[in-house]
Each structure stands twice: as structure tokens, then as C-alpha cells.
mmCIF file of C-alpha atoms in Angstrom:
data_model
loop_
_atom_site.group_PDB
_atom_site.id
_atom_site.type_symbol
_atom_site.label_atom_id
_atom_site.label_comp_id
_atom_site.label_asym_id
_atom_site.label_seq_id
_atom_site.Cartn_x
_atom_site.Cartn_y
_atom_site.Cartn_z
ATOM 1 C CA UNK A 1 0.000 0.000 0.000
ATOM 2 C CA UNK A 2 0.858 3.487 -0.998
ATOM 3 C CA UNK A 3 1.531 6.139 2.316
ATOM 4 C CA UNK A 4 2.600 9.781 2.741
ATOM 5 C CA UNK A 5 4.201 10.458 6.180
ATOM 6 C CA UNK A 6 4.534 14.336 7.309
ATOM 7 C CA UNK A 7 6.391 13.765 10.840
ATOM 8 C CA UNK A 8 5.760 17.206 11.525
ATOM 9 C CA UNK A 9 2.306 18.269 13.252
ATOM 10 C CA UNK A 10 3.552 21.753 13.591
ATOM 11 C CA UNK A 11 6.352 24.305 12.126
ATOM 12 C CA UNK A 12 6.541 28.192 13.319
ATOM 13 C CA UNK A 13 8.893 30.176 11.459
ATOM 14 C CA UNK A 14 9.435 34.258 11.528
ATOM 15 C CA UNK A 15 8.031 36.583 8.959
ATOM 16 C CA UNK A 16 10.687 36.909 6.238
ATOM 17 C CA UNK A 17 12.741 33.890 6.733
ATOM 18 C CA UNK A 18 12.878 30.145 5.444
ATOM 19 C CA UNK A 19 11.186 26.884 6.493
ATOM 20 C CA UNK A 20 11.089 23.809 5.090
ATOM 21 C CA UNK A 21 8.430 21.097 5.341
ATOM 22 C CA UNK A 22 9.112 17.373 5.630
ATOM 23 C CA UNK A 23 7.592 14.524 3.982
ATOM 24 C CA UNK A 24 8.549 10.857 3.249
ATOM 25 C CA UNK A 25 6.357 8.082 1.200
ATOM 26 C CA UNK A 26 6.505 4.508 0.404
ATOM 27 C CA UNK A 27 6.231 3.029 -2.930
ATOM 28 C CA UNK A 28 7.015 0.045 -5.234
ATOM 29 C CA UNK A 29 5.854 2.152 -8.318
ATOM 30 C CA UNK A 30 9.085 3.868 -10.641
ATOM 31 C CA UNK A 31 6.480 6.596 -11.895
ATOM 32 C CA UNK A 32 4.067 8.773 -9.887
ATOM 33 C CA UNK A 33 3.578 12.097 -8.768
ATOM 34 C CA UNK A 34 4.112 14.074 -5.892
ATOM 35 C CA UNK A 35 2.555 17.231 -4.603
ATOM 36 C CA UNK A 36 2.324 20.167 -1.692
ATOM 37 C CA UNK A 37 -1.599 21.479 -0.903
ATOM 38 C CA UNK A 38 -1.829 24.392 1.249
ATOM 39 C CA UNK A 39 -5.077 23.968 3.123
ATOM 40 C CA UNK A 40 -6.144 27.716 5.168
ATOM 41 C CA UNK A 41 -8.328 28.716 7.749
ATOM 42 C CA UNK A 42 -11.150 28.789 4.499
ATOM 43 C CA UNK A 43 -10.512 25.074 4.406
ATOM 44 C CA UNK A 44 -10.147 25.441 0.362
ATOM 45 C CA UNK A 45 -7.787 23.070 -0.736
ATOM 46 C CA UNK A 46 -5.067 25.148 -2.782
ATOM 47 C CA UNK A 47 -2.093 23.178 -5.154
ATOM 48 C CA UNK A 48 1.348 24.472 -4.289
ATOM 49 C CA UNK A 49 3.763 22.751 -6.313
ATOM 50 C CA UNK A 50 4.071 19.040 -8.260
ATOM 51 C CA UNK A 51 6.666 17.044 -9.004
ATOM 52 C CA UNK A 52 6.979 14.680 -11.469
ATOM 53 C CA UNK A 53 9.086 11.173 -10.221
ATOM 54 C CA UNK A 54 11.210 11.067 -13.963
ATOM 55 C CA UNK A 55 12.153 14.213 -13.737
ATOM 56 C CA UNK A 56 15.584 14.858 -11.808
ATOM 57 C CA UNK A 57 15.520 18.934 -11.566
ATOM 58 C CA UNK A 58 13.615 20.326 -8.494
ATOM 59 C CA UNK A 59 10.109 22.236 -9.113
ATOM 60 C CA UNK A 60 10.185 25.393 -8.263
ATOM 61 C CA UNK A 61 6.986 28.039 -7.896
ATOM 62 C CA UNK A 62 8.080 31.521 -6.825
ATOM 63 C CA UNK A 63 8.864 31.686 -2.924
ATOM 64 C CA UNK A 64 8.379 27.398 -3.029
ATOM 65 C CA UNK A 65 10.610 25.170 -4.190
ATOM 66 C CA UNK A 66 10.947 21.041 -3.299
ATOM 67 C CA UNK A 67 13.645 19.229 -2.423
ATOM 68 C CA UNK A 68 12.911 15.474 -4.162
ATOM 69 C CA UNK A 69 15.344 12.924 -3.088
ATOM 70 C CA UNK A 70 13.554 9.540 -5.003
ATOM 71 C CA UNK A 71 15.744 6.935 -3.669
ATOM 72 C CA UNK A 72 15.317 8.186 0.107
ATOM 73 C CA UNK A 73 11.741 8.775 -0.849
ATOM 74 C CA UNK A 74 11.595 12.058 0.887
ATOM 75 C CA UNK A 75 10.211 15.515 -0.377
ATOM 76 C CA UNK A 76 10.235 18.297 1.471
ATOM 77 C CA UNK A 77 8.852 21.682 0.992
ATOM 78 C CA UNK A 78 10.710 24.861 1.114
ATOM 79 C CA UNK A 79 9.172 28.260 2.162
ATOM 80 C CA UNK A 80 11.750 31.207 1.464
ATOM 81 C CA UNK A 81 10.688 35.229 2.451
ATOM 82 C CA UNK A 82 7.826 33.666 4.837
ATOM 83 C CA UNK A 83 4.694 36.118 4.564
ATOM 84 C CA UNK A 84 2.193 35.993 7.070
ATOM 85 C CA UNK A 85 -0.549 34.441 4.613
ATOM 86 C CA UNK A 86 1.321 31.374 4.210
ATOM 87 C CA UNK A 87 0.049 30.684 7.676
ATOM 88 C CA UNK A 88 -1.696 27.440 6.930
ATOM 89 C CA UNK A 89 -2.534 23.466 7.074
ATOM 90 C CA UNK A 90 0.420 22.114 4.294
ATOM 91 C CA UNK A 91 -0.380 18.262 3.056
ATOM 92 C CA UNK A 92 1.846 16.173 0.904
ATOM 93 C CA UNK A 93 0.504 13.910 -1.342
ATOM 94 C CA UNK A 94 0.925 11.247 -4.028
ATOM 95 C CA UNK A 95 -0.293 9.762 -6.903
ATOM 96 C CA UNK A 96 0.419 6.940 -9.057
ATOM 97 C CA UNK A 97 -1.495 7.516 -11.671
ATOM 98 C CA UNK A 98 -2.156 10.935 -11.911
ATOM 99 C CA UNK A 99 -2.248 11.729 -15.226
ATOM 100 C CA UNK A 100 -4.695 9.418 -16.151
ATOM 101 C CA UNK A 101 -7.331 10.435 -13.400
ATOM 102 C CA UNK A 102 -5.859 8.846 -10.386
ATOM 103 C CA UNK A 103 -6.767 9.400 -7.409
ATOM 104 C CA UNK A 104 -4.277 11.372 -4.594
ATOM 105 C CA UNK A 105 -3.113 10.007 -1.331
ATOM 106 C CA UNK A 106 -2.558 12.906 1.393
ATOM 107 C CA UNK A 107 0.110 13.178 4.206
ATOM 108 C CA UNK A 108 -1.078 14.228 7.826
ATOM 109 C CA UNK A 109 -0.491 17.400 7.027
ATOM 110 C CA UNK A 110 1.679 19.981 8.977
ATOM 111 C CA UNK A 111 0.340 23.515 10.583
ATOM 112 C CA UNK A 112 2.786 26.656 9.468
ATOM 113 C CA UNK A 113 2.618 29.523 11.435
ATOM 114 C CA UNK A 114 4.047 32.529 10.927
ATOM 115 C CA UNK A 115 5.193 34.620 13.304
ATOM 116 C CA UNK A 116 5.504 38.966 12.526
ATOM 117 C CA UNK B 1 -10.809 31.446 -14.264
ATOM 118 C CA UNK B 2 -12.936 28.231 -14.272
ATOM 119 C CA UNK B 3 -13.795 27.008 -10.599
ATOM 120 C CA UNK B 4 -15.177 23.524 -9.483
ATOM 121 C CA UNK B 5 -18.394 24.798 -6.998
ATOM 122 C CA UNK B 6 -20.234 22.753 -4.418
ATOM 123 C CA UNK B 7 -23.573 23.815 -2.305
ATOM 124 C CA UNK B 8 -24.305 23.854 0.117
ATOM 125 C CA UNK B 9 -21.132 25.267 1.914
ATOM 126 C CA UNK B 10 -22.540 24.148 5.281
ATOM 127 C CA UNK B 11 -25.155 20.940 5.977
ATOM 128 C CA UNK B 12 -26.878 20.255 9.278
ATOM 129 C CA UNK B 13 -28.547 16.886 9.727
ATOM 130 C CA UNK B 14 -29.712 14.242 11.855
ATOM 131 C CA UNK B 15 -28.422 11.104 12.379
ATOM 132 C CA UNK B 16 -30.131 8.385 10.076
ATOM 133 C CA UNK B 17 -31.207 11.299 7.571
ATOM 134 C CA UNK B 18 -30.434 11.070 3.929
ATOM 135 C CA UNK B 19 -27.986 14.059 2.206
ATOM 136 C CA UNK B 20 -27.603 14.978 -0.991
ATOM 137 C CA UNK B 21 -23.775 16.963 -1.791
ATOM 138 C CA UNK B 22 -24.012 18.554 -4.858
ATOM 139 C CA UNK B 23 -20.760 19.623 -6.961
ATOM 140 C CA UNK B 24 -20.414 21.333 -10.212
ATOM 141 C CA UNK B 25 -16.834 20.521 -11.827
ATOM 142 C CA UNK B 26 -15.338 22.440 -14.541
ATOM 143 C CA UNK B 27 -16.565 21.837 -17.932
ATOM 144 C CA UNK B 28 -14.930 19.470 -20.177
ATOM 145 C CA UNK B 29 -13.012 18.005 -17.012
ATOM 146 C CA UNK B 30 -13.092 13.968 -17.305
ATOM 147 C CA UNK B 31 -12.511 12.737 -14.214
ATOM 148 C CA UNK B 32 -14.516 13.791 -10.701
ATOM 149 C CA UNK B 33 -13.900 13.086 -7.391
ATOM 150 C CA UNK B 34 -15.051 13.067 -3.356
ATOM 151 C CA UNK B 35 -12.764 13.320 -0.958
ATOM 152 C CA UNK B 36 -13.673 13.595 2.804
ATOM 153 C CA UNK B 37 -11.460 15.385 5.803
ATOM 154 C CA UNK B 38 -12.528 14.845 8.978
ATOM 155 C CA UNK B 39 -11.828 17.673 11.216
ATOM 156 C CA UNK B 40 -8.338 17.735 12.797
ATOM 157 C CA UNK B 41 -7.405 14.921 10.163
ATOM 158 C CA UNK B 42 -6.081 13.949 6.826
ATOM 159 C CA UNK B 43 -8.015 14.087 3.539
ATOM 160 C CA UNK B 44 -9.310 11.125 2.715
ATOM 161 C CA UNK B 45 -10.250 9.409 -0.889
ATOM 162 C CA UNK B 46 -13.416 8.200 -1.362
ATOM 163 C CA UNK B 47 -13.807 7.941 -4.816
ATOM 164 C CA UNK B 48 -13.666 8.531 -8.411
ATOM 165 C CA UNK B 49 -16.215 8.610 -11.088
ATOM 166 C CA UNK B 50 -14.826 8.524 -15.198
ATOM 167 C CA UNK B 51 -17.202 7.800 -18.103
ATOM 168 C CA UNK B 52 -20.671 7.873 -15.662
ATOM 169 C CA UNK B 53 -19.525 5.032 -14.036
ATOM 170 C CA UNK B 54 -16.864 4.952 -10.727
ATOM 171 C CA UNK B 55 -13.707 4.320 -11.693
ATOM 172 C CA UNK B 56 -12.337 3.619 -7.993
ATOM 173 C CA UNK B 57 -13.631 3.669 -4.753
ATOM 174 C CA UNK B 58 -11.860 3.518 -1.244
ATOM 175 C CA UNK B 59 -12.909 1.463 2.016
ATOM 176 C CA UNK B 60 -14.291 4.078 3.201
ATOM 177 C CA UNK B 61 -17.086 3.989 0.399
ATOM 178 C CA UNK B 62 -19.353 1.255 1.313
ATOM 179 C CA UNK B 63 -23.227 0.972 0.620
ATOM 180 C CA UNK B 64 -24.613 4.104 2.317
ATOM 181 C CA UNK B 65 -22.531 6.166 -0.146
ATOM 182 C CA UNK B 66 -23.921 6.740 -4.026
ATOM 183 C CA UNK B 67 -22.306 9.111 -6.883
ATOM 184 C CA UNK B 68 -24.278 10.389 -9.522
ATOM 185 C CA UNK B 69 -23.645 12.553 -12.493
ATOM 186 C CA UNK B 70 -27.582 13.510 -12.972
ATOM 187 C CA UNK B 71 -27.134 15.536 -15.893
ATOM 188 C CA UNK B 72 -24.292 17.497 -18.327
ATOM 189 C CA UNK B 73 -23.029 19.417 -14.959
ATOM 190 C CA UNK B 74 -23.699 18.310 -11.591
ATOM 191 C CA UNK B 75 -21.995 15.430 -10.216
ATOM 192 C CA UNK B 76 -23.635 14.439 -6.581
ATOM 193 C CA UNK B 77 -22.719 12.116 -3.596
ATOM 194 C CA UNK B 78 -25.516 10.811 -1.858
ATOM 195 C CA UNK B 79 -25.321 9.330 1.866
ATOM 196 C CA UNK B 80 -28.273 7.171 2.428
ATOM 197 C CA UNK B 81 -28.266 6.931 6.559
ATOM 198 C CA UNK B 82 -26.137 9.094 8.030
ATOM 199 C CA UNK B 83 -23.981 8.692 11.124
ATOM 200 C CA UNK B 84 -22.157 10.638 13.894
ATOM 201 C CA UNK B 85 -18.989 9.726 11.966
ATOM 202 C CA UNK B 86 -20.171 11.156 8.878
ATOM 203 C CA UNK B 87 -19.589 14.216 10.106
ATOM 204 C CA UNK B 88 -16.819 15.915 7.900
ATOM 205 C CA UNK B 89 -15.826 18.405 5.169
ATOM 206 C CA UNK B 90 -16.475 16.843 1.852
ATOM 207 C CA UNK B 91 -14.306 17.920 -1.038
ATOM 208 C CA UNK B 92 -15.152 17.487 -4.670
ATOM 209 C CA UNK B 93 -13.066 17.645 -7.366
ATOM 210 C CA UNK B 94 -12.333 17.399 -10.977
ATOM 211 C CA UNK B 95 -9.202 16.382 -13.403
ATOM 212 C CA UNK B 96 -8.299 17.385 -16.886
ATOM 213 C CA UNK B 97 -5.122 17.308 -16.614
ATOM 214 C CA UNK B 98 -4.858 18.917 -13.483
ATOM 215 C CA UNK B 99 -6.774 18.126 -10.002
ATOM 216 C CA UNK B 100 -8.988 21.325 -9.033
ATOM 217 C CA UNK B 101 -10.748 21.469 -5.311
ATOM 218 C CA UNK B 102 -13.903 22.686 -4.640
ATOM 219 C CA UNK B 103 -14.321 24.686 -1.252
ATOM 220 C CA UNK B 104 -15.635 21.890 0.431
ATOM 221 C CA UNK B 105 -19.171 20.894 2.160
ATOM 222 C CA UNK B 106 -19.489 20.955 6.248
ATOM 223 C CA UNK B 107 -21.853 18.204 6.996
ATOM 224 C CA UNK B 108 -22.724 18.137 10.759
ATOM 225 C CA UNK B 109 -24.504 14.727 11.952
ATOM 226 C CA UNK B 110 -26.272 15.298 15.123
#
């Protein structure tokens, strides 16, 4: 079975500076997906960043970037210039699939707050 | 920008009741999807509907839970008898090519 572990219940960081968001999975599948949600207050469900297993380079989105280390199975999440609306519920998740419709398998999740 | 929807934002019922969650994905999205999060907790898959018919389903979906896709646009998920532990936000969401999240459904058992 496919799982997405966040060890991390909660992060704080200061307004301004870096954090970085852990995440580890388990899989017997070459070729999947991986991806950061940030969930806030509003409960939406908002897409941070994907990464794509096959491809080596690191996504990057603005302030976000990953850190995807496929044979330790681990991909974290790093915040740079924290603002005080990034405040939120992060979840990592995984899919197998993805591309044809397949479903996505969340982490835990892990609270950010940011402190002014 | 094109937006999956979902009414009603907030759903009060008693236990044993039946409740209807209505979503709208985007148009000309193929796949659709419920998730559920309890509160506190991780989202949770429940299933996924392709061609009018479900294309996976988790544990968690067992016979009190229905999808339908009524008509050209709404795509609903029915819970026949509902329980305390029903009580959750309820997610639906829709793929082409990308996964897009509606703002969710409180349902409240009591």
C-alpha cells in the first residue's frame, strides 16, 4: 500500500525567513507524482507545487521550491521570504497515476505559522 | 478562471437522515472526485467517477454512499443513513489534466 508520512504536526517560522516542510512516502511504483496542498483557515484546498518522479531537476513556484530525493523517498517543501498568509494546514501527497485520473493520497499534514 | 463549486457550503442533519452533496466541476473536465477530511485529520479518498460510471472507490465507500452525475453538470454524492462519523468536510473535485478542489461541504450529523 501506498503512504505519505509528514512527521511534523507543527512548524513556526518568523516573517521573512525560510522553512522547510518534511515529507517521506513509500512506494514500489518507478512513476508517480508528488505534490504540496496548502489547506487555510477557508478550508479550500489550494495546489502548491508538483513534481513529477522522472524528472531529476527540483520544481520550483516563486517563494516554493521542493527538495525530491527519489531513492530516500523524501520531499520536502521549502518556504523562502515567509509572509504571514502562508500561515496554513500544508499536506503532501501522491499519486500513481495521476495523469490518467488517479486518485491522490494525502500526508497528515503539517500547521505553518508565521510569526511577525 | 474556471472554478469547481459545491452547495451547500454548510449541511446540518440528523443522524439516520439522507444528504444529498451537490458539486459542479469544470466543464470538459473527465474525471470527478469526493474526498472527505474529517476535522483535525487527513483528507481522505473516497472515490472517483470517469465515463458515468466509478472508476475507484476507497474502504471508506461502502453501501450508504452513491455518486451520480444527474445531468451534463452536476456530479452528486448521496449518503443514504447518516452517522455521527459522517460528520466531515467533503471535497469534490475534478481532473483534466490537473486536479482542481472545490471549497468543500461541512456536513454536521447530530
Amino acid at each position: 500500500a501506498q503512504t505519505v508520512t509528514q512527521s511534523q504536526p507543527e512548524m513556526s517560522v518568523q516573517e521573512a525567513e525560510t522553512v522547510t516542510l518534511s515529507c517521506t512516502y513509500d512506494t514500489s511504483e518507478s512513476d508517480y507524482y508528488l505534490f504540496w496542498y496548502k489547506q487555510p483557515p477557508s478550508r479550500q484546498m489550494i495546489l502548491v507545487i508538483r513534481q513529477e518522479a522522472y524528472k531529476q531537476q527540483n520544481a520550483t513556484e516563486n517563494r516554493f521550491s521542493v527538495n525530491f530525493q527519489k531513492a530516500a523517498k523524501s520531499f520536502s517543501l521549502k518556504i523562502s521570504d515567509s509572509q504571514l498568509g502562508d500561515a496554513a494546514m500544508y499536506f503532501c501527497a501522491f499519486s500513481t497515476d495521476y495523469n490518467q485520473g488517479g486518485k491522490l493520497i494525502f500526508g497528515q499534514g503539517t500547521e505553518l505559522s508565521v510569526k511577525p | 478562471e474556471p472554478e469547481v463549486t459545491q452547495t451547500p457550503s454548510h449541511q446540518v442533519t440528523q443522524m439516520g437522515q439522507e444528504v444529498i452533496l451537490r458539486c459542479v466541476p469544470i466543464s470538459n473536465h473527465l474525471y470527478f472526485y469526493w474526498y472527505r477530511q474529517i476535522l483535525g485529520q487527513k483528507v481522505e479518498f473516497l472515490v472517483s467517477f470517469y465515463n458515468n460510471e466509478i472508476s475507484e472507490k476507497s474502504e471508506i465507500f461502502d453501501d450508504q454512499f452513491s455518486v451520480e452525475r444527474p445531468d451534463g453538470s452536476n456530479f452528486t454524492l448521496k449518503i443514504r443513513s447518516t452517522k455521527l462519523e459522517d460528520s466531515a468536510m467533503y471535497f469534490c473535485a475534478s481532473w483534466g489534466g490537473e486536479q482542481f478542489f472545490g471549497p468543500g461541504t461541512r456536513l454536521t450529523v447530530l
